[in-house]
Amino acid sequence: MNTFKSIFSGVLVAALLSFSPASVLAVQALMVRSFTVSLSPGTSEALQSESYTMTITNTTTNANGSSGDADLVDITIPTGFGVTSPSVVNPNWSASVLGSTLSAVHSGNASNKLEPGESLEITFVGQASGVNGEYTFTTQLSKGGSVF
């Protein structure tokens, strides 16, 4: 039996710094933008179509009270892996595949974005090629064009 394993991760740390008039470095805000990604099932038989659920959780923390929400998820589909029929469980989001990218985009008002602590489920039908091995999906979370 040929199997594959999916690997996901994503973390970006951002610190906003500025100089005061006295030329003293001051930290104005610290926001750690991060997220986790899981895929179920995590392994599958090669050349078999299977339904998958990818869960993206916004784990952003911030000390300044500003929003750490997200409005776009981009997932690079690995070479040798096909993806069709993407959908998002949340009605304020939509999913599509263009080339080698599966995207989920927020389409509702600001209160329905992916807030810190919230999760978004993306479902799709996938099929790995006949090559046994791991397939890595590179995942990006962003807000207004700024990548986490």
mmCIF file of N, CA and C in Angstrom:
data_model
loop_
_atom_site.group_PDB
_atom_site.id
_atom_site.type_symbol
_atom_site.label_atom_id
_atom_site.label_comp_id
_atom_site.label_asym_id
_atom_site.label_seq_id
_atom_site.Cartn_x
_atom_site.Cartn_y
_atom_site.Cartn_z
ATOM 1 N N MET A 1 0.840 -1.184 0.000
ATOM 2 C CA MET A 1 0.000 0.000 0.000
ATOM 3 C C MET A 1 0.882 1.244 0.000
ATOM 4 N N ASN A 2 0.666 2.114 -0.960
ATOM 5 C CA ASN A 2 1.374 3.397 -0.998
ATOM 6 C C ASN A 2 0.625 4.378 -0.113
ATOM 7 N N THR A 3 1.346 5.117 0.700
ATOM 8 C CA THR A 3 0.707 6.100 1.574
ATOM 9 C C THR A 3 1.414 7.430 1.442
ATOM 10 N N PHE A 4 0.757 8.475 1.863
ATOM 11 C CA PHE A 4 1.395 9.779 1.926
ATOM 12 C C PHE A 4 1.056 10.426 3.245
ATOM 13 N N LYS A 5 1.865 11.381 3.619
ATOM 14 C CA LYS A 5 1.687 12.113 4.870
ATOM 15 C C LYS A 5 1.739 13.593 4.547
ATOM 16 N N SER A 6 0.884 14.376 5.167
ATOM 17 C CA SER A 6 0.844 15.813 4.938
ATOM 18 C C SER A 6 1.472 16.541 6.112
ATOM 19 N N ILE A 7 2.214 17.608 5.806
ATOM 20 C CA ILE A 7 2.896 18.379 6.841
ATOM 21 C C ILE A 7 2.466 19.838 6.696
ATOM 22 N N PHE A 8 2.095 20.479 7.800
ATOM 23 C CA PHE A 8 1.648 21.865 7.773
ATOM 24 C C PHE A 8 2.249 22.629 8.935
ATOM 25 N N SER A 9 2.554 23.879 8.699
ATOM 26 C CA SER A 9 2.909 24.746 9.818
ATOM 27 C C SER A 9 2.952 26.177 9.342
ATOM 28 N N GLY A 10 2.859 27.091 10.258
ATOM 29 C CA GLY A 10 2.995 28.486 9.906
ATOM 30 C C GLY A 10 3.081 29.365 11.134
ATOM 31 N N VAL A 11 4.143 30.160 11.199
ATOM 32 C CA VAL A 11 4.308 31.078 12.326
ATOM 33 C C VAL A 11 5.089 32.288 11.838
ATOM 34 N N LEU A 12 4.668 33.455 12.206
ATOM 35 C CA LEU A 12 5.405 34.672 11.907
ATOM 36 C C LEU A 12 5.298 35.578 13.119
ATOM 37 N N VAL A 13 6.409 36.138 13.526
ATOM 38 C CA VAL A 13 6.429 37.045 14.670
ATOM 39 C C VAL A 13 6.661 38.447 14.140
ATOM 40 N N ALA A 14 5.823 39.392 14.550
ATOM 41 C CA ALA A 14 5.959 40.771 14.104
ATOM 42 C C ALA A 14 6.051 41.687 15.314
ATOM 43 N N ALA A 15 7.013 42.552 15.318
ATOM 44 C CA ALA A 15 7.144 43.546 16.380
ATOM 45 C C ALA A 15 7.185 44.919 15.734
ATOM 46 N N LEU A 16 6.393 45.828 16.243
ATOM 47 C CA LEU A 16 6.353 47.183 15.719
ATOM 48 C C LEU A 16 7.204 48.071 16.617
ATOM 49 N N LEU A 17 8.245 48.663 16.062
ATOM 50 C CA LEU A 17 9.161 49.492 16.835
ATOM 51 C C LEU A 17 9.163 50.914 16.282
ATOM 52 N N SER A 18 9.427 51.900 17.123
ATOM 53 C CA SER A 18 9.568 53.276 16.652
ATOM 54 C C SER A 18 10.573 54.010 17.533
ATOM 55 N N PHE A 19 11.086 55.128 17.017
ATOM 56 C CA PHE A 19 12.019 55.952 17.784
ATOM 57 C C PHE A 19 11.263 57.133 18.367
ATOM 58 N N SER A 20 11.504 57.418 19.643
ATOM 59 C CA SER A 20 10.880 58.572 20.271
ATOM 60 C C SER A 20 11.688 59.812 19.919
ATOM 61 N N PRO A 21 11.158 61.011 20.179
ATOM 62 C CA PRO A 21 11.913 62.222 19.877
ATOM 63 C C PRO A 21 13.271 62.265 20.566
ATOM 64 N N ALA A 22 13.415 61.605 21.684
ATOM 65 C CA ALA A 22 14.690 61.605 22.401
ATOM 66 C C ALA A 22 15.614 60.499 21.881
ATOM 67 N N SER A 23 15.269 59.905 20.739
ATOM 68 C CA SER A 23 16.058 58.844 20.106
ATOM 69 C C SER A 23 16.215 57.604 20.988
ATOM 70 N N VAL A 24 15.220 57.364 21.825
ATOM 71 C CA VAL A 24 15.210 56.165 22.655
ATOM 72 C C VAL A 24 14.298 55.155 21.971
ATOM 73 N N LEU A 25 14.781 53.937 21.807
ATOM 74 C CA LEU A 25 13.995 52.904 21.165
ATOM 75 C C LEU A 25 12.877 52.462 22.100
ATOM 76 N N ALA A 26 11.645 52.477 21.612
ATOM 77 C CA ALA A 26 10.501 52.096 22.426
ATOM 78 C C ALA A 26 9.679 51.063 21.680
ATOM 79 N N VAL A 27 9.246 50.051 22.367
ATOM 80 C CA VAL A 27 8.367 49.059 21.773
ATOM 81 C C VAL A 27 6.945 49.561 21.952
ATOM 82 N N GLN A 28 6.260 49.820 20.807
ATOM 83 C CA GLN A 28 4.889 50.312 20.878
ATOM 84 C C GLN A 28 3.883 49.183 20.941
ATOM 85 N N ALA A 29 4.156 48.108 20.236
ATOM 86 C CA ALA A 29 3.188 47.014 20.209
ATOM 87 C C ALA A 29 3.907 45.724 19.865
ATOM 88 N N LEU A 30 3.390 44.652 20.370
ATOM 89 C CA LEU A 30 3.929 43.351 20.041
ATOM 90 C C LEU A 30 2.760 42.442 19.713
ATOM 91 N N MET A 31 2.787 41.916 18.503
ATOM 92 C CA MET A 31 1.758 40.980 18.086
ATOM 93 C C MET A 31 2.463 39.765 17.507
ATOM 94 N N VAL A 32 2.126 38.602 18.005
ATOM 95 C CA VAL A 32 2.667 37.360 17.473
ATOM 96 C C VAL A 32 1.564 36.742 16.623
ATOM 97 N N ARG A 33 1.740 36.843 15.308
ATOM 98 C CA ARG A 33 0.765 36.276 14.377
ATOM 99 C C ARG A 33 1.169 34.841 14.097
ATOM 100 N N SER A 34 0.280 33.933 14.398
ATOM 101 C CA SER A 34 0.594 32.529 14.182
ATOM 102 C C SER A 34 -0.689 31.751 13.914
ATOM 103 N N PHE A 35 -0.522 30.560 13.385
ATOM 104 C CA PHE A 35 -1.659 29.705 13.123
ATOM 105 C C PHE A 35 -1.204 28.257 13.087
ATOM 106 N N THR A 36 -2.159 27.361 13.262
ATOM 107 C CA THR A 36 -1.881 25.940 13.141
ATOM 108 C C THR A 36 -2.771 25.368 12.050
ATOM 109 N N VAL A 37 -2.310 24.278 11.466
ATOM 110 C CA VAL A 37 -3.062 23.624 10.401
ATOM 111 C C VAL A 37 -3.045 22.122 10.660
ATOM 112 N N SER A 38 -4.202 21.494 10.502
ATOM 113 C CA SER A 38 -4.265 20.035 10.582
ATOM 114 C C SER A 38 -5.054 19.516 9.389
ATOM 115 N N LEU A 39 -4.788 18.280 9.023
ATOM 116 C CA LEU A 39 -5.464 17.654 7.889
ATOM 117 C C LEU A 39 -5.960 16.286 8.307
ATOM 118 N N SER A 40 -7.187 15.990 7.924
ATOM 119 C CA SER A 40 -7.754 14.681 8.217
ATOM 120 C C SER A 40 -8.399 14.139 6.947
ATOM 121 N N PRO A 41 -8.088 12.926 6.534
ATOM 122 C CA PRO A 41 -7.106 12.032 7.134
ATOM 123 C C PRO A 41 -5.686 12.498 6.831
ATOM 124 N N GLY A 42 -4.733 12.044 7.620
ATOM 125 C CA GLY A 42 -3.333 12.431 7.465
ATOM 126 C C GLY A 42 -2.562 11.516 6.534
ATOM 127 N N THR A 43 -3.096 10.338 6.276
ATOM 128 C CA THR A 43 -2.472 9.411 5.323
ATOM 129 C C THR A 43 -3.570 8.812 4.455
ATOM 130 N N SER A 44 -3.169 8.353 3.296
ATOM 131 C CA SER A 44 -4.137 7.784 2.372
ATOM 132 C C SER A 44 -3.423 6.887 1.370
ATOM 133 N N GLU A 45 -4.176 6.049 0.733
ATOM 134 C CA GLU A 45 -3.607 5.195 -0.301
ATOM 135 C C GLU A 45 -3.433 6.005 -1.584
ATOM 136 N N ALA A 46 -2.292 5.841 -2.239
ATOM 137 C CA ALA A 46 -2.012 6.566 -3.480
ATOM 138 C C ALA A 46 -3.028 6.194 -4.556
ATOM 139 N N LEU A 47 -3.265 7.140 -5.454
ATOM 140 C CA LEU A 47 -4.173 6.994 -6.598
ATOM 141 C C LEU A 47 -5.630 6.797 -6.214
ATOM 142 N N GLN A 48 -5.985 7.058 -4.954
ATOM 143 C CA GLN A 48 -7.362 6.947 -4.504
ATOM 144 C C GLN A 48 -7.903 8.331 -4.152
ATOM 145 N N SER A 49 -9.049 8.694 -4.709
ATOM 146 C CA SER A 49 -9.696 9.950 -4.332
ATOM 147 C C SER A 49 -10.231 9.827 -2.923
ATOM 148 N N GLU A 50 -10.053 10.873 -2.160
ATOM 149 C CA GLU A 50 -10.462 10.855 -0.759
ATOM 150 C C GLU A 50 -10.955 12.247 -0.367
ATOM 151 N N SER A 51 -11.938 12.312 0.520
ATOM 152 C CA SER A 51 -12.410 13.587 1.061
ATOM 153 C C SER A 51 -11.517 13.988 2.222
ATOM 154 N N TYR A 52 -11.079 15.246 2.220
ATOM 155 C CA TYR A 52 -10.183 15.758 3.252
ATOM 156 C C TYR A 52 -10.824 16.954 3.930
ATOM 157 N N THR A 53 -10.476 17.158 5.194
ATOM 158 C CA THR A 53 -10.842 18.363 5.928
ATOM 159 C C THR A 53 -9.566 18.965 6.486
ATOM 160 N N MET A 54 -9.298 20.211 6.114
ATOM 161 C CA MET A 54 -8.152 20.953 6.630
ATOM 162 C C MET A 54 -8.697 21.990 7.602
ATOM 163 N N THR A 55 -8.146 22.011 8.800
ATOM 164 C CA THR A 55 -8.575 22.961 9.814
ATOM 165 C C THR A 55 -7.450 23.941 10.098
ATOM 166 N N ILE A 56 -7.727 25.224 9.886
ATOM 167 C CA ILE A 56 -6.762 26.287 10.154
ATOM 168 C C ILE A 56 -7.244 27.025 11.396
ATOM 169 N N THR A 57 -6.391 27.122 12.410
ATOM 170 C CA THR A 57 -6.736 27.820 13.647
ATOM 171 C C THR A 57 -5.830 29.026 13.803
ATOM 172 N N ASN A 58 -6.425 30.192 13.965
ATOM 173 C CA ASN A 58 -5.682 31.430 14.171
ATOM 174 C C ASN A 58 -5.256 31.469 15.638
ATOM 175 N N THR A 59 -3.960 31.337 15.887
ATOM 176 C CA THR A 59 -3.426 31.333 17.259
ATOM 177 C C THR A 59 -2.695 32.635 17.586
ATOM 178 N N THR A 60 -3.007 33.697 16.854
ATOM 179 C CA THR A 60 -2.395 35.004 17.070
ATOM 180 C C THR A 60 -2.624 35.495 18.492
ATOM 181 N N THR A 61 -1.570 36.063 19.077
ATOM 182 C CA THR A 61 -1.683 36.727 20.374
ATOM 183 C C THR A 61 -1.184 38.152 20.202
ATOM 184 N N ASN A 62 -1.765 39.080 20.919
ATOM 185 C CA ASN A 62 -1.272 40.451 20.831
ATOM 186 C C ASN A 62 -1.409 41.149 22.160
ATOM 187 N N ALA A 63 -0.509 42.097 22.356
ATOM 188 C CA ALA A 63 -0.465 42.832 23.615
ATOM 189 C C ALA A 63 -1.040 44.232 23.495
ATOM 190 N N ASN A 64 -1.419 44.634 22.294
ATOM 191 C CA ASN A 64 -1.855 46.018 22.120
ATOM 192 C C ASN A 64 -3.334 46.165 21.828
ATOM 193 N N GLY A 65 -4.078 45.078 21.828
ATOM 194 C CA GLY A 65 -5.518 45.161 21.622
ATOM 195 C C GLY A 65 -5.947 45.299 20.178
ATOM 196 N N SER A 66 -5.012 45.387 19.225
ATOM 197 C CA SER A 66 -5.404 45.478 17.828
ATOM 198 C C SER A 66 -5.830 44.107 17.327
ATOM 199 N N SER A 67 -6.565 44.110 16.241
ATOM 200 C CA SER A 67 -7.117 42.865 15.724
ATOM 201 C C SER A 67 -6.047 42.003 15.076
ATOM 202 N N GLY A 68 -6.102 40.732 15.334
ATOM 203 C CA GLY A 68 -5.203 39.769 14.712
ATOM 204 C C GLY A 68 -5.980 38.849 13.790
ATOM 205 N N ASP A 69 -7.087 39.375 13.219
ATOM 206 C CA ASP A 69 -7.932 38.548 12.371
ATOM 207 C C ASP A 69 -7.301 38.312 10.994
ATOM 208 N N ALA A 70 -7.863 37.362 10.259
ATOM 209 C CA ALA A 70 -7.373 37.012 8.926
ATOM 210 C C ALA A 70 -8.546 36.965 7.958
ATOM 211 N N ASP A 71 -8.259 37.271 6.681
ATOM 212 C CA ASP A 71 -9.315 37.237 5.671
ATOM 213 C C ASP A 71 -8.957 36.407 4.439
ATOM 214 N N LEU A 72 -7.801 35.727 4.459
ATOM 215 C CA LEU A 72 -7.396 34.916 3.313
ATOM 216 C C LEU A 72 -6.497 33.771 3.760
ATOM 217 N N VAL A 73 -6.753 32.592 3.216
ATOM 218 C CA VAL A 73 -5.893 31.425 3.402
ATOM 219 C C VAL A 73 -5.472 30.966 2.020
ATOM 220 N N ASP A 74 -4.169 30.862 1.778
ATOM 221 C CA ASP A 74 -3.640 30.323 0.527
ATOM 222 C C ASP A 74 -2.857 29.059 0.840
ATOM 223 N N ILE A 75 -3.177 27.997 0.126
ATOM 224 C CA ILE A 75 -2.531 26.699 0.332
ATOM 225 C C ILE A 75 -1.925 26.268 -0.992
ATOM 226 N N THR A 76 -0.616 26.076 -1.019
ATOM 227 C CA THR A 76 0.046 25.591 -2.222
ATOM 228 C C THR A 76 -0.111 24.074 -2.287
ATOM 229 N N ILE A 77 -0.713 23.619 -3.371
ATOM 230 C CA ILE A 77 -0.936 22.187 -3.569
ATOM 231 C C ILE A 77 0.367 21.581 -4.088
ATOM 232 N N PRO A 78 0.870 20.550 -3.436
ATOM 233 C CA PRO A 78 2.154 19.983 -3.859
ATOM 234 C C PRO A 78 2.069 19.292 -5.227
ATOM 235 N N THR A 79 3.186 19.280 -5.931
ATOM 236 C CA THR A 79 3.280 18.583 -7.204
ATOM 237 C C THR A 79 2.941 17.116 -6.995
ATOM 238 N N GLY A 80 2.113 16.582 -7.859
ATOM 239 C CA GLY A 80 1.735 15.175 -7.759
ATOM 240 C C GLY A 80 0.485 14.936 -6.945
ATOM 241 N N PHE A 81 -0.151 15.994 -6.484
ATOM 242 C CA PHE A 81 -1.371 15.865 -5.683
ATOM 243 C C PHE A 81 -2.452 16.696 -6.349
ATOM 244 N N GLY A 82 -3.606 16.099 -6.608
ATOM 245 C CA GLY A 82 -4.716 16.816 -7.227
ATOM 246 C C GLY A 82 -5.770 17.196 -6.210
ATOM 247 N N VAL A 83 -6.364 18.372 -6.385
ATOM 248 C CA VAL A 83 -7.413 18.858 -5.486
ATOM 249 C C VAL A 83 -8.595 19.347 -6.316
ATOM 250 N N THR A 84 -9.798 18.890 -5.958
ATOM 251 C CA THR A 84 -11.034 19.350 -6.597
ATOM 252 C C THR A 84 -12.086 19.602 -5.528
ATOM 253 N N SER A 85 -13.162 20.225 -5.920
ATOM 254 C CA SER A 85 -14.352 20.441 -5.081
ATOM 255 C C SER A 85 -14.069 21.076 -3.730
ATOM 256 N N PRO A 86 -13.305 22.188 -3.681
ATOM 257 C CA PRO A 86 -13.067 22.821 -2.377
ATOM 258 C C PRO A 86 -14.305 23.549 -1.868
ATOM 259 N N SER A 87 -14.484 23.536 -0.566
ATOM 260 C CA SER A 87 -15.569 24.305 0.053
ATOM 261 C C SER A 87 -15.154 24.672 1.469
ATOM 262 N N VAL A 88 -15.848 25.650 2.022
ATOM 263 C CA VAL A 88 -15.577 26.107 3.379
ATOM 264 C C VAL A 88 -16.854 25.924 4.186
ATOM 265 N N VAL A 89 -16.721 25.396 5.398
ATOM 266 C CA VAL A 89 -17.874 25.135 6.245
ATOM 267 C C VAL A 89 -18.566 26.444 6.645
ATOM 268 N N ASN A 90 -17.828 27.536 6.799
ATOM 269 C CA ASN A 90 -18.366 28.838 7.184
ATOM 270 C C ASN A 90 -18.983 29.525 5.956
ATOM 271 N N PRO A 91 -20.259 29.953 6.012
ATOM 272 C CA PRO A 91 -20.906 30.564 4.845
ATOM 273 C C PRO A 91 -20.347 31.938 4.476
ATOM 274 N N ASN A 92 -19.556 32.561 5.346
ATOM 275 C CA ASN A 92 -18.965 33.872 5.037
ATOM 276 C C ASN A 92 -17.612 33.754 4.341
ATOM 277 N N TRP A 93 -17.236 32.534 3.995
ATOM 278 C CA TRP A 93 -15.984 32.269 3.300
ATOM 279 C C TRP A 93 -16.289 31.448 2.056
ATOM 280 N N SER A 94 -15.433 31.569 1.039
ATOM 281 C CA SER A 94 -15.573 30.746 -0.160
ATOM 282 C C SER A 94 -14.205 30.186 -0.525
ATOM 283 N N ALA A 95 -14.207 29.052 -1.204
ATOM 284 C CA ALA A 95 -12.952 28.383 -1.560
ATOM 285 C C ALA A 95 -12.908 28.116 -3.056
ATOM 286 N N SER A 96 -11.690 28.140 -3.609
ATOM 287 C CA SER A 96 -11.498 27.835 -5.027
ATOM 288 C C SER A 96 -10.076 27.334 -5.249
ATOM 289 N N VAL A 97 -9.886 26.670 -6.391
ATOM 290 C CA VAL A 97 -8.555 26.216 -6.797
ATOM 291 C C VAL A 97 -8.217 26.920 -8.100
ATOM 292 N N LEU A 98 -7.046 27.549 -8.132
ATOM 293 C CA LEU A 98 -6.539 28.177 -9.340
ATOM 294 C C LEU A 98 -5.099 27.720 -9.500
ATOM 295 N N GLY A 99 -4.843 26.927 -10.524
ATOM 296 C CA GLY A 99 -3.501 26.388 -10.720
ATOM 297 C C GLY A 99 -3.126 25.483 -9.566
ATOM 298 N N SER A 100 -2.017 25.791 -8.923
ATOM 299 C CA SER A 100 -1.550 24.957 -7.813
ATOM 300 C C SER A 100 -1.843 25.580 -6.447
ATOM 301 N N THR A 101 -2.851 26.480 -6.390
ATOM 302 C CA THR A 101 -3.207 27.136 -5.134
ATOM 303 C C THR A 101 -4.677 26.929 -4.806
ATOM 304 N N LEU A 102 -4.923 26.450 -3.593
ATOM 305 C CA LEU A 102 -6.270 26.385 -3.053
ATOM 306 C C LEU A 102 -6.403 27.612 -2.157
ATOM 307 N N SER A 103 -7.403 28.443 -2.407
ATOM 308 C CA SER A 103 -7.599 29.668 -1.622
ATOM 309 C C SER A 103 -8.962 29.655 -0.950
ATOM 310 N N ALA A 104 -8.993 30.151 0.268
ATOM 311 C CA ALA A 104 -10.242 30.405 0.980
ATOM 312 C C ALA A 104 -10.231 31.885 1.330
ATOM 313 N N VAL A 105 -11.286 32.588 0.930
ATOM 314 C CA VAL A 105 -11.325 34.032 1.137
ATOM 315 C C VAL A 105 -12.594 34.429 1.891
ATOM 316 N N HIS A 106 -12.429 35.384 2.789
ATOM 317 C CA HIS A 106 -13.541 35.929 3.563
ATOM 318 C C HIS A 106 -14.391 36.783 2.635
ATOM 319 N N SER A 107 -15.699 36.608 2.686
ATOM 320 C CA SER A 107 -16.573 37.363 1.784
ATOM 321 C C SER A 107 -17.685 38.091 2.518
ATOM 322 N N GLY A 108 -17.632 38.105 3.837
ATOM 323 C CA GLY A 108 -18.673 38.758 4.619
ATOM 324 C C GLY A 108 -18.172 40.034 5.253
ATOM 325 N N ASN A 109 -18.877 40.495 6.271
ATOM 326 C CA ASN A 109 -18.462 41.724 6.950
ATOM 327 C C ASN A 109 -17.298 41.444 7.895
ATOM 328 N N ALA A 110 -16.738 42.494 8.427
ATOM 329 C CA ALA A 110 -15.520 42.394 9.250
ATOM 330 C C ALA A 110 -15.695 41.492 10.464
ATOM 331 N N SER A 111 -16.890 41.387 10.987
ATOM 332 C CA SER A 111 -17.088 40.581 12.195
ATOM 333 C C SER A 111 -17.019 39.082 11.910
ATOM 334 N N ASN A 112 -16.953 38.696 10.648
ATOM 335 C CA ASN A 112 -16.921 37.272 10.299
ATOM 336 C C ASN A 112 -15.563 36.802 9.813
ATOM 337 N N LYS A 113 -14.512 37.585 10.047
ATOM 338 C CA LYS A 113 -13.167 37.165 9.675
ATOM 339 C C LYS A 113 -12.683 36.114 10.665
ATOM 340 N N LEU A 114 -11.544 35.503 10.381
ATOM 341 C CA LEU A 114 -10.984 34.473 11.261
ATOM 342 C C LEU A 114 -10.230 35.162 12.393
ATOM 343 N N GLU A 115 -10.894 35.275 13.534
ATOM 344 C CA GLU A 115 -10.349 35.961 14.702
ATOM 345 C C GLU A 115 -9.399 35.035 15.469
ATOM 346 N N PRO A 116 -8.498 35.605 16.282
ATOM 347 C CA PRO A 116 -7.651 34.765 17.133
ATOM 348 C C PRO A 116 -8.499 33.807 17.965
ATOM 349 N N GLY A 117 -8.090 32.554 18.002
ATOM 350 C CA GLY A 117 -8.812 31.528 18.734
ATOM 351 C C GLY A 117 -9.854 30.798 17.910
ATOM 352 N N GLU A 118 -10.187 31.306 16.732
ATOM 353 C CA GLU A 118 -11.186 30.668 15.882
ATOM 354 C C GLU A 118 -10.535 29.755 14.847
ATOM 355 N N SER A 119 -11.337 28.806 14.363
ATOM 356 C CA SER A 119 -10.866 27.863 13.352
ATOM 357 C C SER A 119 -11.730 27.941 12.106
ATOM 358 N N LEU A 120 -11.143 27.585 10.983
ATOM 359 C CA LEU A 120 -11.830 27.542 9.693
ATOM 360 C C LEU A 120 -11.598 26.162 9.100
ATOM 361 N N GLU A 121 -12.667 25.500 8.662
ATOM 362 C CA GLU A 121 -12.546 24.183 8.052
ATOM 363 C C GLU A 121 -12.738 24.288 6.547
ATOM 364 N N ILE A 122 -11.774 23.763 5.818
ATOM 365 C CA ILE A 122 -11.829 23.709 4.355
ATOM 366 C C ILE A 122 -11.897 22.237 3.975
ATOM 367 N N THR A 123 -12.878 21.882 3.161
ATOM 368 C CA THR A 123 -12.982 20.507 2.697
ATOM 369 C C THR A 123 -12.657 20.455 1.210
ATOM 370 N N PHE A 124 -12.117 19.326 0.768
ATOM 371 C CA PHE A 124 -11.819 19.128 -0.645
ATOM 372 C C PHE A 124 -11.649 17.647 -0.932
ATOM 373 N N VAL A 125 -11.703 17.307 -2.216
ATOM 374 C CA VAL A 125 -11.407 15.952 -2.651
ATOM 375 C C VAL A 125 -9.981 15.980 -3.166
ATOM 376 N N GLY A 126 -9.161 15.056 -2.683
ATOM 377 C CA GLY A 126 -7.761 15.021 -3.086
ATOM 378 C C GLY A 126 -7.349 13.646 -3.555
ATOM 379 N N GLN A 127 -6.308 13.637 -4.395
ATOM 380 C CA GLN A 127 -5.764 12.375 -4.864
ATOM 381 C C GLN A 127 -4.258 12.516 -5.041
ATOM 382 N N ALA A 128 -3.517 11.645 -4.356
ATOM 383 C CA ALA A 128 -2.066 11.628 -4.496
ATOM 384 C C ALA A 128 -1.695 10.817 -5.726
ATOM 385 N N SER A 129 -0.552 11.144 -6.310
ATOM 386 C CA SER A 129 -0.061 10.392 -7.459
ATOM 387 C C SER A 129 0.359 8.995 -7.013
ATOM 388 N N GLY A 130 0.871 8.218 -7.925
ATOM 389 C CA GLY A 130 1.315 6.871 -7.602
ATOM 390 C C GLY A 130 2.655 6.823 -6.909
ATOM 391 N N VAL A 131 3.244 7.985 -6.645
ATOM 392 C CA VAL A 131 4.558 8.038 -5.998
ATOM 393 C C VAL A 131 4.378 8.006 -4.483
ATOM 394 N N ASN A 132 5.005 7.026 -3.844
ATOM 395 C CA ASN A 132 4.933 6.902 -2.394
ATOM 396 C C ASN A 132 5.787 7.992 -1.752
ATOM 397 N N GLY A 133 5.284 8.676 -0.740
ATOM 398 C CA GLY A 133 6.069 9.689 -0.052
ATOM 399 C C GLY A 133 5.206 10.704 0.653
ATOM 400 N N GLU A 134 5.850 11.774 1.107
ATOM 401 C CA GLU A 134 5.161 12.852 1.810
ATOM 402 C C GLU A 134 4.826 13.969 0.841
ATOM 403 N N TYR A 135 3.685 14.577 1.034
ATOM 404 C CA TYR A 135 3.247 15.723 0.247
ATOM 405 C C TYR A 135 3.067 16.886 1.219
ATOM 406 N N THR A 136 3.804 17.949 1.021
ATOM 407 C CA THR A 136 3.769 19.100 1.919
ATOM 408 C C THR A 136 2.929 20.212 1.308
ATOM 409 N N PHE A 137 1.901 20.625 2.020
ATOM 410 C CA PHE A 137 1.049 21.738 1.617
ATOM 411 C C PHE A 137 1.555 22.987 2.347
ATOM 412 N N THR A 138 2.056 23.967 1.623
ATOM 413 C CA THR A 138 2.508 25.212 2.234
ATOM 414 C C THR A 138 1.298 26.115 2.418
ATOM 415 N N THR A 139 1.085 26.552 3.642
ATOM 416 C CA THR A 139 -0.122 27.301 3.984
ATOM 417 C C THR A 139 0.235 28.694 4.474
ATOM 418 N N GLN A 140 -0.483 29.704 3.959
ATOM 419 C CA GLN A 140 -0.302 31.105 4.384
ATOM 420 C C GLN A 140 -1.634 31.662 4.850
ATOM 421 N N LEU A 141 -1.594 32.410 5.914
ATOM 422 C CA LEU A 141 -2.743 33.131 6.431
ATOM 423 C C LEU A 141 -2.412 34.607 6.287
ATOM 424 N N SER A 142 -3.373 35.409 5.865
ATOM 425 C CA SER A 142 -3.085 36.835 5.711
ATOM 426 C C SER A 142 -4.313 37.694 5.985
ATOM 427 N N LYS A 143 -4.041 38.983 6.133
ATOM 428 C CA LYS A 143 -5.085 39.980 6.355
ATOM 429 C C LYS A 143 -4.764 41.194 5.499
ATOM 430 N N GLY A 144 -5.672 41.547 4.613
ATOM 431 C CA GLY A 144 -5.477 42.729 3.787
ATOM 432 C C GLY A 144 -4.185 42.708 2.990
ATOM 433 N N GLY A 145 -3.734 41.535 2.579
ATOM 434 C CA GLY A 145 -2.509 41.418 1.804
ATOM 435 C C GLY A 145 -1.247 41.240 2.637
ATOM 436 N N SER A 146 -1.343 41.382 3.950
ATOM 437 C CA SER A 146 -0.175 41.191 4.828
ATOM 438 C C SER A 146 -0.157 39.750 5.330
ATOM 439 N N VAL A 147 0.897 39.030 4.977
ATOM 440 C CA VAL A 147 1.011 37.617 5.344
ATOM 441 C C VAL A 147 1.404 37.478 6.805
ATOM 442 N N PHE A 148 0.802 36.511 7.500
ATOM 443 C CA PHE A 148 1.145 36.226 8.900
ATOM 444 C C PHE A 148 2.558 35.712 8.962
#
